[in-house]
Coordinates of C-alpha atoms in Angstrom, one line a residue:
M1 CA 0.0 0.0 0.0
S2 CA 1.6 3.3 -1.1
G3 CA 2.1 6.2 1.3
D4 CA -0.1 8.6 -0.7
Q5 CA -3.3 6.6 -0.6
T6 CA -6.3 7.8 1.2
L7 CA -9.3 6.4 3.0
P8 CA -12.9 6.8 1.6
G9 CA -13.4 9.9 3.7
G10 CA -10.3 11.6 2.2
E11 CA -8.2 11.0 5.3
P12 CA -4.6 9.9 4.6
V13 CA -3.8 6.3 5.5
P14 CA -1.6 6.2 8.6
E15 CA 1.8 4.7 8.2
E16 CA 1.1 1.8 10.6
A17 CA -1.8 0.8 8.3
D18 CA 0.8 -0.8 6.0
E19 CA 1.2 -3.5 8.6
A20 CA -2.5 -3.6 9.6
P21 CA -5.0 -6.2 8.3
F22 CA -7.0 -4.6 5.5
W23 CA -10.3 -5.2 7.4
E24 CA -9.3 -3.4 10.5
T25 CA -10.6 0.0 11.5
P26 CA -7.7 2.5 10.9
D27 CA -6.2 4.4 13.8
I28 CA -6.8 7.9 12.4
Y29 CA -7.3 9.8 15.7
G30 CA -5.0 7.9 18.0
A31 CA -8.0 6.1 19.7
Y32 CA -6.9 2.7 18.5
P33 CA -3.2 2.3 19.1
R34 CA -1.4 -1.0 18.6
L35 CA 0.5 -2.2 21.6
T36 CA 4.1 -3.1 21.2
E37 CA 5.4 -6.5 22.1
D38 CA 6.9 -5.1 25.2
Q39 CA 3.7 -3.4 26.3
T40 CA 1.7 -6.6 25.6
A41 CA 4.3 -8.6 27.7
R42 CA 3.9 -6.2 30.6
L43 CA 0.1 -6.5 30.4
A44 CA 0.4 -10.3 30.3
E45 CA 2.1 -10.2 33.7
H46 CA -1.3 -9.1 35.1
G47 CA -3.7 -11.2 33.0
Q48 CA -4.4 -14.6 31.5
R49 CA -4.6 -15.9 27.9
R50 CA -7.9 -17.1 26.6
S51 CA -9.0 -18.7 23.3
M52 CA -12.0 -17.3 21.5
A53 CA -14.3 -18.8 18.8
P54 CA -16.3 -16.9 16.2
N55 CA -19.3 -15.1 17.8
D56 CA -17.9 -15.4 21.3
V57 CA -19.2 -12.3 23.3
L58 CA -16.4 -10.7 25.2
I59 CA -18.2 -7.6 26.4
Q60 CA -22.0 -7.3 26.5
E61 CA -23.7 -4.0 25.9
G62 CA -25.4 -2.8 29.1
E63 CA -23.3 -4.9 31.5
R64 CA -20.6 -3.5 33.8
C65 CA -17.1 -3.4 32.3
E66 CA -14.7 -5.4 34.4
T67 CA -12.1 -6.7 32.0
L68 CA -9.6 -5.4 29.5
F69 CA -9.2 -7.6 26.4
V70 CA -6.0 -7.5 24.3
V71 CA -6.3 -9.2 20.9
L72 CA -3.4 -11.6 20.4
S73 CA -4.7 -13.3 17.3
G74 CA -7.9 -13.2 15.3
S75 CA -10.2 -10.2 15.3
V76 CA -12.9 -8.6 17.4
A77 CA -15.8 -6.5 16.2
V78 CA -17.3 -3.7 18.4
V79 CA -21.1 -3.7 17.7
E80 CA -24.0 -1.5 18.7
D81 CA -27.5 -3.0 19.2
Y82 CA -26.1 -6.5 18.9
G83 CA -28.7 -9.1 18.1
T84 CA -31.3 -6.6 17.1
P85 CA -32.5 -5.5 13.7
E86 CA -30.6 -2.2 14.3
E87 CA -27.3 -4.1 14.8
H88 CA -24.3 -2.4 13.2
V89 CA -20.5 -2.6 13.4
L90 CA -18.7 0.4 14.9
R91 CA -15.1 -0.9 14.8
V92 CA -13.0 -4.0 14.0
H93 CA -9.7 -4.7 15.8
G94 CA -7.0 -7.1 15.1
P95 CA -3.8 -8.3 16.9
G96 CA -2.1 -5.8 19.2
R97 CA -5.3 -3.8 19.8
F98 CA -7.1 -3.7 23.1
I99 CA -10.9 -3.6 23.6
G100 CA -12.4 -1.0 26.0
E101 CA -13.1 2.7 26.5
L102 CA -13.5 5.2 29.3
G103 CA -16.3 3.2 31.0
L104 CA -13.8 0.4 31.6
L105 CA -11.6 2.6 33.9
H106 CA -14.6 3.7 35.9
G107 CA -16.6 0.4 36.1
Q108 CA -19.5 1.8 34.1
V109 CA -21.7 -0.3 31.9
A110 CA -20.6 -1.0 28.3
F111 CA -22.2 1.1 25.5
Y112 CA -21.5 -1.6 22.9
T113 CA -20.9 -5.4 22.5
A114 CA -17.5 -6.8 21.7
V115 CA -17.8 -10.1 19.7
A116 CA -15.2 -12.3 18.1
R117 CA -15.2 -12.3 14.3
D118 CA -12.5 -14.8 13.8
P119 CA -11.0 -17.6 16.0
G120 CA -8.0 -16.5 17.9
E121 CA -6.7 -15.6 21.4
V122 CA -7.1 -12.7 23.8
L123 CA -5.3 -11.5 26.9
V124 CA -7.7 -11.0 29.8
V125 CA -6.7 -8.3 32.3
P126 CA -9.1 -7.8 35.3
L127 CA -10.1 -4.2 36.1
D128 CA -8.4 -4.0 39.4
R129 CA -5.1 -5.1 37.9
L130 CA -5.6 -2.7 35.0
R131 CA -6.1 0.2 37.3
H132 CA -3.0 -0.7 39.3
L133 CA -1.0 -0.9 36.1
V134 CA -2.3 2.4 34.7
S135 CA -1.4 4.2 37.9
Q136 CA 2.1 2.6 38.1
D137 CA 3.3 2.4 34.5
S138 CA 3.2 5.9 32.9
T139 CA 3.8 4.6 29.4
I140 CA 0.9 2.2 29.4
G141 CA -1.1 4.5 31.6
D142 CA -0.9 7.4 29.1
L143 CA -1.6 5.2 26.1
V144 CA -4.6 3.5 27.7
L145 CA -6.1 6.7 29.1
R146 CA -5.7 8.7 25.9
A147 CA -7.1 5.9 23.8
C148 CA -10.1 5.5 26.2
L149 CA -10.8 9.2 26.1
G150 CA -10.6 9.2 22.3
R151 CA -12.9 6.3 22.0
R152 CA -15.5 7.9 24.3
A153 CA -15.4 11.0 22.2
L154 CA -16.0 8.9 19.1
L155 CA -18.9 7.1 20.7
V156 CA -20.4 10.5 21.7
G157 CA -19.9 11.9 18.2
Q158 CA -21.7 8.8 16.6
G159 CA -24.7 9.1 18.9
A160 CA -24.1 5.7 20.4
G161 CA -25.4 4.7 23.8
F162 CA -28.8 5.4 25.3
R163 CA -31.5 7.7 23.8
I164 CA -33.2 10.7 25.4
I165 CA -36.6 11.4 23.9
G166 CA -38.1 14.8 24.8
S167 CA -39.1 18.2 23.7
R168 CA -36.6 21.0 23.3
Y169 CA -39.0 23.1 25.4
S170 CA -39.0 20.7 28.3
P171 CA -36.9 21.7 31.4
D172 CA -36.5 18.0 32.3
T173 CA -35.3 17.2 28.8
R174 CA -32.6 20.0 29.2
R175 CA -31.7 18.6 32.6
L176 CA -31.1 15.1 31.4
R177 CA -29.2 16.3 28.4
E178 CA -27.0 18.5 30.5
F179 CA -26.3 15.7 32.9
A180 CA -25.4 13.3 30.1
I181 CA -23.2 15.9 28.4
R182 CA -21.4 17.0 31.5
N183 CA -20.6 13.4 32.4
R184 CA -19.5 12.6 28.9
L185 CA -22.0 9.8 28.5
P186 CA -22.6 8.5 25.0
H187 CA -26.2 9.2 24.1
R188 CA -28.5 10.6 21.3
W189 CA -31.2 13.1 21.8
V190 CA -34.4 12.5 19.8
D191 CA -36.3 15.8 19.6
L192 CA -40.0 15.3 20.1
E193 CA -40.7 18.4 18.1
T194 CA -38.9 17.7 14.9
D195 CA -37.5 14.1 14.8
E196 CA -39.6 11.6 12.9
E197 CA -38.0 8.8 14.9
A198 CA -39.7 10.1 18.1
E199 CA -43.2 9.1 17.1
D200 CA -42.1 5.6 16.1
L201 CA -40.3 5.1 19.4
L202 CA -43.3 6.3 21.5
R203 CA -45.6 4.0 19.6
R204 CA -43.2 1.0 20.0
F205 CA -43.1 1.5 23.8
G206 CA -46.7 2.4 24.2
V207 CA -46.3 5.8 25.8
G208 CA -47.6 9.2 25.0
P209 CA -45.8 12.5 24.5
E210 CA -47.1 13.7 27.9
Q211 CA -44.9 11.0 29.5
T212 CA -41.7 12.4 28.1
P213 CA -38.8 12.8 28.5
L214 CA -37.9 9.2 28.2
V215 CA -34.6 7.4 28.4
I216 CA -34.3 4.3 26.3
W217 CA -31.5 1.9 26.8
R218 CA -30.8 -1.1 24.5
N219 CA -34.4 -1.1 23.3
T220 CA -35.3 -3.0 26.5
T221 CA -35.1 -0.5 29.3
L222 CA -37.4 2.5 29.5
L223 CA -37.2 5.2 32.2
R224 CA -39.9 7.8 32.3
N225 CA -38.6 11.2 33.2
P226 CA -35.9 9.8 35.5
S227 CA -34.0 11.8 38.0
N228 CA -30.3 12.4 37.4
A229 CA -29.6 9.8 40.1
E230 CA -31.7 7.2 38.3
L231 CA -29.9 7.8 35.1
A232 CA -26.6 7.6 36.9
R233 CA -27.4 4.2 38.4
L234 CA -28.5 2.9 35.0
I235 CA -25.1 3.7 33.5
G236 CA -23.1 2.7 36.6
L237 CA -21.8 6.0 37.9
P238 CA -20.6 5.6 41.5
S239 CA -23.1 6.1 44.3
L240 CA -22.9 6.5 48.0
P241 CA -22.9 3.2 49.9
A242 CA -26.0 2.5 52.0
G243 CA -26.1 3.1 55.7
I244 CA -24.6 5.7 58.0
R245 CA -21.2 6.8 56.8
H246 CA -18.4 8.2 58.9
G247 CA -15.0 9.4 57.7
D248 CA -12.1 11.8 58.3
V249 CA -13.0 14.3 55.5
V250 CA -15.8 14.8 53.1
I251 CA -15.2 17.0 50.1
V252 CA -18.2 18.6 48.5
G253 CA -17.6 19.2 44.9
S254 CA -15.2 17.6 42.4
G255 CA -13.8 20.4 40.3
P256 CA -10.0 20.8 40.2
G257 CA -9.9 22.0 43.8
G258 CA -12.0 19.2 45.1
L259 CA -10.1 16.5 43.2
A260 CA -6.8 17.9 44.3
A261 CA -8.0 17.8 47.9
A262 CA -9.2 14.2 47.4
V263 CA -5.8 13.1 46.0
Y264 CA -3.8 14.6 48.8
A265 CA -6.2 13.6 51.6
A266 CA -6.5 10.0 50.5
S267 CA -2.8 9.7 49.7
E268 CA -2.0 10.8 53.3
G269 CA -4.2 8.1 54.9
L270 CA -7.4 10.1 55.5
S271 CA -10.7 8.3 55.0
T272 CA -12.0 10.5 52.1
T273 CA -15.3 10.8 50.4
V274 CA -16.1 13.2 47.5
V275 CA -19.7 14.1 46.6
E276 CA -20.7 15.8 43.4
A277 CA -24.1 17.1 42.3
M278 CA -23.5 17.1 38.6
A279 CA -20.2 15.9 37.1
T280 CA -16.5 15.5 38.0
G281 CA -14.3 18.3 36.7
G282 CA -16.7 21.2 37.4
Q283 CA -16.6 24.0 34.9
A284 CA -13.0 23.1 34.1
G285 CA -14.2 19.7 32.8
T286 CA -16.1 21.4 30.0
S287 CA -13.0 23.3 28.7
S288 CA -11.8 22.3 25.3
R289 CA -8.2 23.1 26.0
I290 CA -6.3 24.5 29.0
E291 CA -3.0 25.9 27.9
N292 CA -1.7 27.9 30.9
L293 CA -1.6 25.0 33.3
L294 CA 1.9 24.3 34.7
G295 CA 3.4 21.1 33.3
F296 CA 1.2 20.9 30.1
P297 CA 3.0 23.0 27.5
A298 CA 0.9 21.6 24.7
G299 CA -2.3 22.2 26.7
I300 CA -4.7 19.6 28.0
S301 CA -8.5 19.3 27.6
G302 CA -10.6 19.6 30.7
A303 CA -12.0 16.1 30.2
E304 CA -8.5 14.6 30.2
L305 CA -7.3 16.6 33.2
T306 CA -10.5 15.5 35.0
E307 CA -10.1 11.8 34.2
R308 CA -6.5 11.8 35.2
A309 CA -7.4 13.3 38.5
V310 CA -10.3 10.9 39.1
L311 CA -8.0 7.9 38.5
Q312 CA -5.4 9.4 40.8
A313 CA -7.9 9.9 43.6
D314 CA -9.3 6.4 43.1
K315 CA -5.8 4.9 43.2
F316 CA -5.3 6.3 46.7
G317 CA -8.7 5.1 47.9
A318 CA -10.9 8.2 47.7
R319 CA -14.6 7.4 47.1
I320 CA -16.3 9.7 44.6
S321 CA -20.1 9.6 44.3
I322 CA -22.3 11.2 41.6
P323 CA -24.9 12.8 41.6
V324 CA -25.2 13.7 45.2
E325 CA -26.5 17.2 46.0
A326 CA -25.6 18.7 49.4
T327 CA -28.5 20.5 51.1
G328 CA -27.3 21.0 54.7
L329 CA -24.3 21.2 57.0
H330 CA -24.4 21.2 60.8
P331 CA -22.2 20.0 63.7
K332 CA -23.0 16.6 65.0
D333 CA -20.8 16.7 68.2
E334 CA -17.6 18.3 69.3
D335 CA -15.6 16.4 66.7
H336 CA -17.8 15.8 63.7
Y337 CA -19.9 17.6 61.1
V338 CA -22.8 16.2 59.2
V339 CA -23.4 16.9 55.5
A340 CA -27.0 16.2 54.5
F341 CA -28.1 15.4 50.9
S342 CA -31.3 15.8 48.8
D343 CA -32.0 12.1 48.8
G344 CA -32.2 12.1 52.7
S345 CA -28.8 10.5 53.2
E346 CA -26.0 11.9 55.5
I347 CA -22.3 11.7 56.0
A348 CA -20.5 12.5 59.2
A349 CA -16.9 13.6 59.0
R350 CA -14.3 15.2 61.2
A351 CA -13.5 17.8 58.6
V352 CA -15.2 19.2 55.5
V353 CA -13.8 20.8 52.4
L354 CA -16.2 23.0 50.3
A355 CA -15.2 22.9 46.6
T356 CA -18.6 23.5 45.0
G357 CA -17.3 26.0 42.5
A358 CA -19.6 28.3 40.7
R359 CA -22.1 28.1 37.8
Y360 CA -22.2 30.3 34.8
R361 CA -24.8 33.1 34.9
R362 CA -27.7 32.7 32.6
L363 CA -28.0 35.5 30.0
Q364 CA -31.1 37.6 30.8
V365 CA -32.4 38.3 27.3
P366 CA -36.0 38.1 25.9
G367 CA -36.7 34.8 24.1
I368 CA -33.6 33.0 25.3
E369 CA -35.1 30.5 27.7
R370 CA -36.9 28.5 25.0
L371 CA -33.7 28.0 23.1
E372 CA -31.5 26.9 26.0
G373 CA -30.1 23.4 25.5
T374 CA -30.8 23.5 21.7
S375 CA -29.2 26.7 20.4
V376 CA -28.1 28.4 23.5
H377 CA -25.3 26.8 25.5
Y378 CA -23.3 27.5 28.7
S379 CA -20.4 25.2 27.8
A380 CA -18.5 24.4 24.6
T381 CA -17.7 20.8 24.3
V382 CA -17.7 18.4 21.3
Y383 CA -21.4 17.7 21.9
E384 CA -22.3 21.3 21.1
A385 CA -19.5 21.9 18.6
Q386 CA -20.8 19.1 16.3
Q387 CA -24.0 21.1 15.7
C388 CA -22.0 24.1 14.4
R389 CA -20.1 22.7 11.4
T390 CA -22.0 24.7 8.8
D391 CA -23.3 27.8 10.5
P392 CA -21.9 30.9 12.2
V393 CA -22.1 31.1 16.0
A394 CA -21.6 33.8 18.7
V395 CA -19.8 33.7 22.0
V396 CA -20.7 36.1 24.8
G397 CA -18.0 36.9 27.4
G398 CA -14.5 38.4 27.8
G399 CA -12.7 36.1 30.1
N400 CA -10.5 33.0 29.6
S401 CA -13.4 30.6 29.4
A402 CA -14.9 32.7 26.5
G403 CA -11.5 32.8 24.7
Q404 CA -11.0 29.1 25.0
A405 CA -14.5 28.4 23.7
V406 CA -14.0 30.8 20.7
L407 CA -10.8 29.0 19.6
F408 CA -12.4 25.6 20.1
L409 CA -15.5 26.5 18.1
A410 CA -13.5 28.1 15.4
G411 CA -12.2 24.6 14.6
Y412 CA -15.8 23.6 13.7
A413 CA -17.9 26.7 12.7
P414 CA -17.2 28.8 9.6
K415 CA -17.5 32.0 11.6
V416 CA -17.4 32.9 15.3
H417 CA -18.5 36.3 16.7
L418 CA -17.0 37.1 20.1
L419 CA -19.3 39.7 21.8
V420 CA -17.5 41.6 24.6
R421 CA -19.3 44.2 26.7
G422 CA -16.1 46.0 27.7
P423 CA -13.7 48.1 25.6
S424 CA -10.9 45.4 25.3
L425 CA -10.0 41.8 25.7
E426 CA -6.9 42.4 27.8
A427 CA -8.9 43.4 30.9
N428 CA -10.1 39.9 31.7
M429 CA -8.4 37.5 29.2
S430 CA -4.9 36.1 29.4
R431 CA -2.4 37.5 26.9
Y432 CA -1.8 34.2 25.1
L433 CA -5.5 33.8 24.5
V434 CA -5.9 37.4 23.3
D435 CA -3.2 36.9 20.7
Q436 CA -4.7 33.7 19.3
V437 CA -8.3 35.1 19.3
E438 CA -7.3 38.3 17.5
R439 CA -5.2 36.4 14.9
H440 CA -7.7 33.7 14.0
P441 CA -9.1 34.2 10.5
R442 CA -12.6 32.9 11.4
V443 CA -13.1 35.0 14.6
E444 CA -14.6 38.5 14.7
V445 CA -14.2 40.3 18.0
M446 CA -17.0 42.8 18.7
L447 CA -16.2 45.1 21.6
H448 CA -18.7 47.3 23.4
T449 CA -21.3 44.8 22.3
E450 CA -24.3 43.3 24.2
V451 CA -27.1 40.9 23.1
T452 CA -30.6 42.6 23.3
D453 CA -32.8 39.9 21.7
V454 CA -32.7 36.4 20.3
I455 CA -34.8 35.6 17.3
G456 CA -36.0 32.1 16.4
Q457 CA -38.8 29.8 17.5
E458 CA -37.4 26.3 17.3
V459 CA -33.7 27.2 16.6
L460 CA -31.7 30.4 16.9
E461 CA -31.9 32.4 13.7
E462 CA -30.5 35.8 14.6
L463 CA -29.2 37.9 17.4
D464 CA -30.0 41.6 17.9
V465 CA -26.9 43.2 19.4
V466 CA -26.2 46.8 20.4
D467 CA -23.0 48.8 20.5
N468 CA -23.2 50.2 24.1
H469 CA -20.8 53.0 23.0
T470 CA -22.7 54.3 20.0
G471 CA -26.2 52.9 20.6
G472 CA -26.2 51.3 17.1
H473 CA -28.0 48.0 16.6
R474 CA -26.9 45.1 14.3
R475 CA -28.4 41.7 13.4
L476 CA -26.1 38.7 13.4
A477 CA -27.3 35.5 11.5
V478 CA -26.0 32.8 13.8
R479 CA -27.3 29.3 14.7
G480 CA -25.6 28.9 18.1
L481 CA -25.0 31.2 21.1
F482 CA -22.4 30.3 23.8
V483 CA -22.6 32.3 27.0
F484 CA -19.6 32.8 29.4
T485 CA -20.6 35.8 31.5
G486 CA -19.2 35.2 35.0
A487 CA -20.4 32.8 37.6
D488 CA -22.4 32.6 40.8
P489 CA -21.3 30.3 43.7
H490 CA -23.1 27.1 44.7
T491 CA -23.7 28.3 48.3
E492 CA -27.5 28.6 48.7
W493 CA -27.5 25.6 51.0
L494 CA -24.8 27.3 53.3
A495 CA -26.7 30.6 53.9
G496 CA -27.0 31.2 57.6
V497 CA -24.6 28.4 58.3
I498 CA -21.2 29.9 57.5
A499 CA -20.2 33.5 56.7
L500 CA -20.6 34.6 53.1
D501 CA -19.6 37.8 51.3
S502 CA -22.1 40.1 49.6
R503 CA -22.1 38.0 46.4
G504 CA -22.5 34.7 48.2
F505 CA -18.9 33.4 48.1
V506 CA -17.5 31.8 51.2
L507 CA -15.4 33.9 53.5
T508 CA -12.2 32.3 54.8
G509 CA -9.3 33.2 57.1
P510 CA -9.3 36.6 59.0
E511 CA -12.3 37.8 57.1
A512 CA -14.3 34.7 58.2
Q513 CA -13.2 35.1 61.8
E514 CA -14.2 38.7 61.8
A515 CA -17.6 37.9 60.3
C516 CA -18.2 35.0 62.7
A517 CA -21.4 35.2 64.7
C518 CA -19.6 33.6 67.7
P519 CA -16.1 35.0 67.9
E520 CA -15.5 33.3 71.2
V521 CA -15.3 30.0 69.3
W522 CA -11.8 30.9 68.3
Q523 CA -10.8 32.2 71.7
G524 CA -11.9 28.9 73.2
R525 CA -9.6 27.1 70.7
G526 CA -6.6 29.2 71.5
R527 CA -5.9 30.0 67.8
S528 CA -7.0 32.1 64.9
C529 CA -8.9 31.0 61.8
M530 CA -6.6 29.4 59.3
T531 CA -6.1 30.7 55.8
L532 CA -8.6 28.5 54.0
E533 CA -10.9 27.9 57.0
T534 CA -14.4 29.2 57.1
S535 CA -16.3 30.7 60.1
L536 CA -16.9 27.1 61.2
P537 CA -13.7 25.5 62.6
G538 CA -12.7 22.4 60.6
V539 CA -14.7 23.5 57.5
F540 CA -12.5 24.7 54.7
A541 CA -13.3 26.3 51.3
V542 CA -11.2 26.1 48.1
G543 CA -11.4 27.2 44.5
D544 CA -14.0 29.3 42.8
V545 CA -16.5 29.1 45.7
R546 CA -14.0 30.9 48.1
S547 CA -14.3 34.7 48.3
G548 CA -11.2 36.3 46.9
S549 CA -9.9 33.2 45.1
V550 CA -8.1 33.5 41.8
K551 CA -10.5 31.9 39.2
R552 CA -7.8 29.6 37.6
V553 CA -7.4 25.9 37.5
A554 CA -3.9 26.0 38.9
S555 CA -4.8 28.1 41.9
A556 CA -7.8 25.8 42.6
V557 CA -5.5 22.8 42.5
G558 CA -3.1 24.5 44.8
E559 CA -5.8 25.5 47.3
G560 CA -7.2 22.0 47.3
A561 CA -3.8 20.5 48.1
M562 CA -3.1 23.2 50.7
S563 CA -6.5 22.6 52.4
I564 CA -5.4 19.1 53.4
H565 CA -2.4 20.6 55.2
F566 CA -4.9 22.7 57.2
V567 CA -7.1 19.7 57.8
H568 CA -4.2 17.9 59.4
R569 CA -3.5 20.9 61.6
Y570 CA -7.1 21.1 62.6
L571 CA -7.3 17.3 63.4
G572 CA -4.1 17.4 65.3
H573 CA -5.2 20.5 67.2
T574 CA -8.5 18.9 68.1
A575 CA -6.8 15.7 69.3
G576 CA -4.5 17.8 71.4
H577 CA -7.4 19.6 73.1
G578 CA -9.6 16.9 74.2
G579 CA -10.6 15.4 70.9
T580 CA -11.7 11.8 71.3
D581 CA -11.5 10.5 67.7
S582 CA -8.4 8.3 67.2
S583 CA -8.9 7.3 63.6
P584 CA -6.2 4.9 62.5
H585 CA -6.2 6.7 59.1
T586 CA -4.8 10.0 60.6
R587 CA -1.1 10.3 60.4
P588 CA 0.7 11.9 63.5
K589 CA 2.4 14.6 61.4
E590 CA 0.6 17.7 60.1
S591 CA 1.0 16.9 56.4
A592 CA 3.1 14.3 54.7
W593 CA 3.7 16.4 51.6
L594 CA 4.9 19.4 53.6
A595 CA 7.0 17.4 56.1

């Protein structure tokens, strides 16, 4: 096969395809790497060989992923809707390829069936051994993680997985879609308003439009307007164990700050539980590329950064549960706090780290609500970008999140309008982003500009924008609007419990002590409020939720790590002043990483 040949889609044939079987799916995007003999040998140390016959099912769609399969000989097909009239092949893999995607690393259910096409042999590596190897062997770990992330993105792009049937005007449909998107779950949305398939599916399952939204899985499982928690259980996202739970530290929120706190707390022997209301990674998890994070000169996507951190926390024994929404916080006794959740469950812990982040503000413009989730978005991921391949879009905002979204969307859309209320980009955007945005040929920066109206019934057709300097109006023909206009903290459930600033962010350190309703609490402890400590001793705040914090990924990670140093100081101080908890998980020194 010559080097200048191309595939049917016009893509060049990768060099390794010269040695690949002609029937094998090419590795165009790096999602299907071929293991070297040395890498296969290292994996073989943790698994067992197994023969396979044609039509042997290795992975069953809808069942929990518990094994990595490496093809040693023969071939394996990855199939969706296996055994049904809708069955179709997604991929075919030959010797040296492994079978599995992101769900494998997290113990989720499979979104496909893997079935042997030809007789051969596979290497079977159990999930616990794979996790250990990924965390210990950086070469294999990076290869497996990047491939799994790439495969998940391809599944998402193909609309594989479960289906959500619902109206674009339904708040519950938007809720389910947002949960699926934020958790990077393969799915396809069937719009009740415009998609002809919707009526056929409703008739097949004997339900009416009034019972939507529906979640259909494998054409056998039907959920009527499920809660986020019900959908999470169907897919296999981790949940809180039953019964009363006690631990050393509970971390509320799993953005960069919360995940950093989890890694350091668990690695230092503290019994650690992380609870998350929506999705791991927080707002950072929706970023297409973070280029100013130390140690990643080529940048890293928010999804990859998140998955790496989750695996790291899991390696050290932290428990992460999704979706669990915190609704209350109160002292249980002298040494414990109780965090209550919307499902009625509770966790008692000796210390609490608040890392709930902030949510992007909704744009208050006439007509916008009916288009949210269809044409108006508050994140820019591959899910939304795929809808913008042929039409212009607009981005509202002047900060780093807006700049990152503009550059990402410009790789898909023919034109991106950046609408900035202020007089310049430099005021709130990093210099490296400003340079890239201003130089990009498909980006138009419009300063002094605000949206005054959105036009369109079923999809966005136009924006009416005004130049707030001259008062002149202009119509923009766009099919997508992406909003990044600042954020509000997730602290409604903490009002009246801990001290907040005028905007609802959590006060810490001297400001928290000064605002404390009971200043004698610090006098009784013989110390002052620590830097990241709130007005409740032993409760700490990190990242975007903290008043005065720097809204950057690196600073949130730093605060998350530093909070565990203060947790050790608090636990040590409590034990030295009559504390009765002698948890075996607590180390005698303040913090291993600072020692």
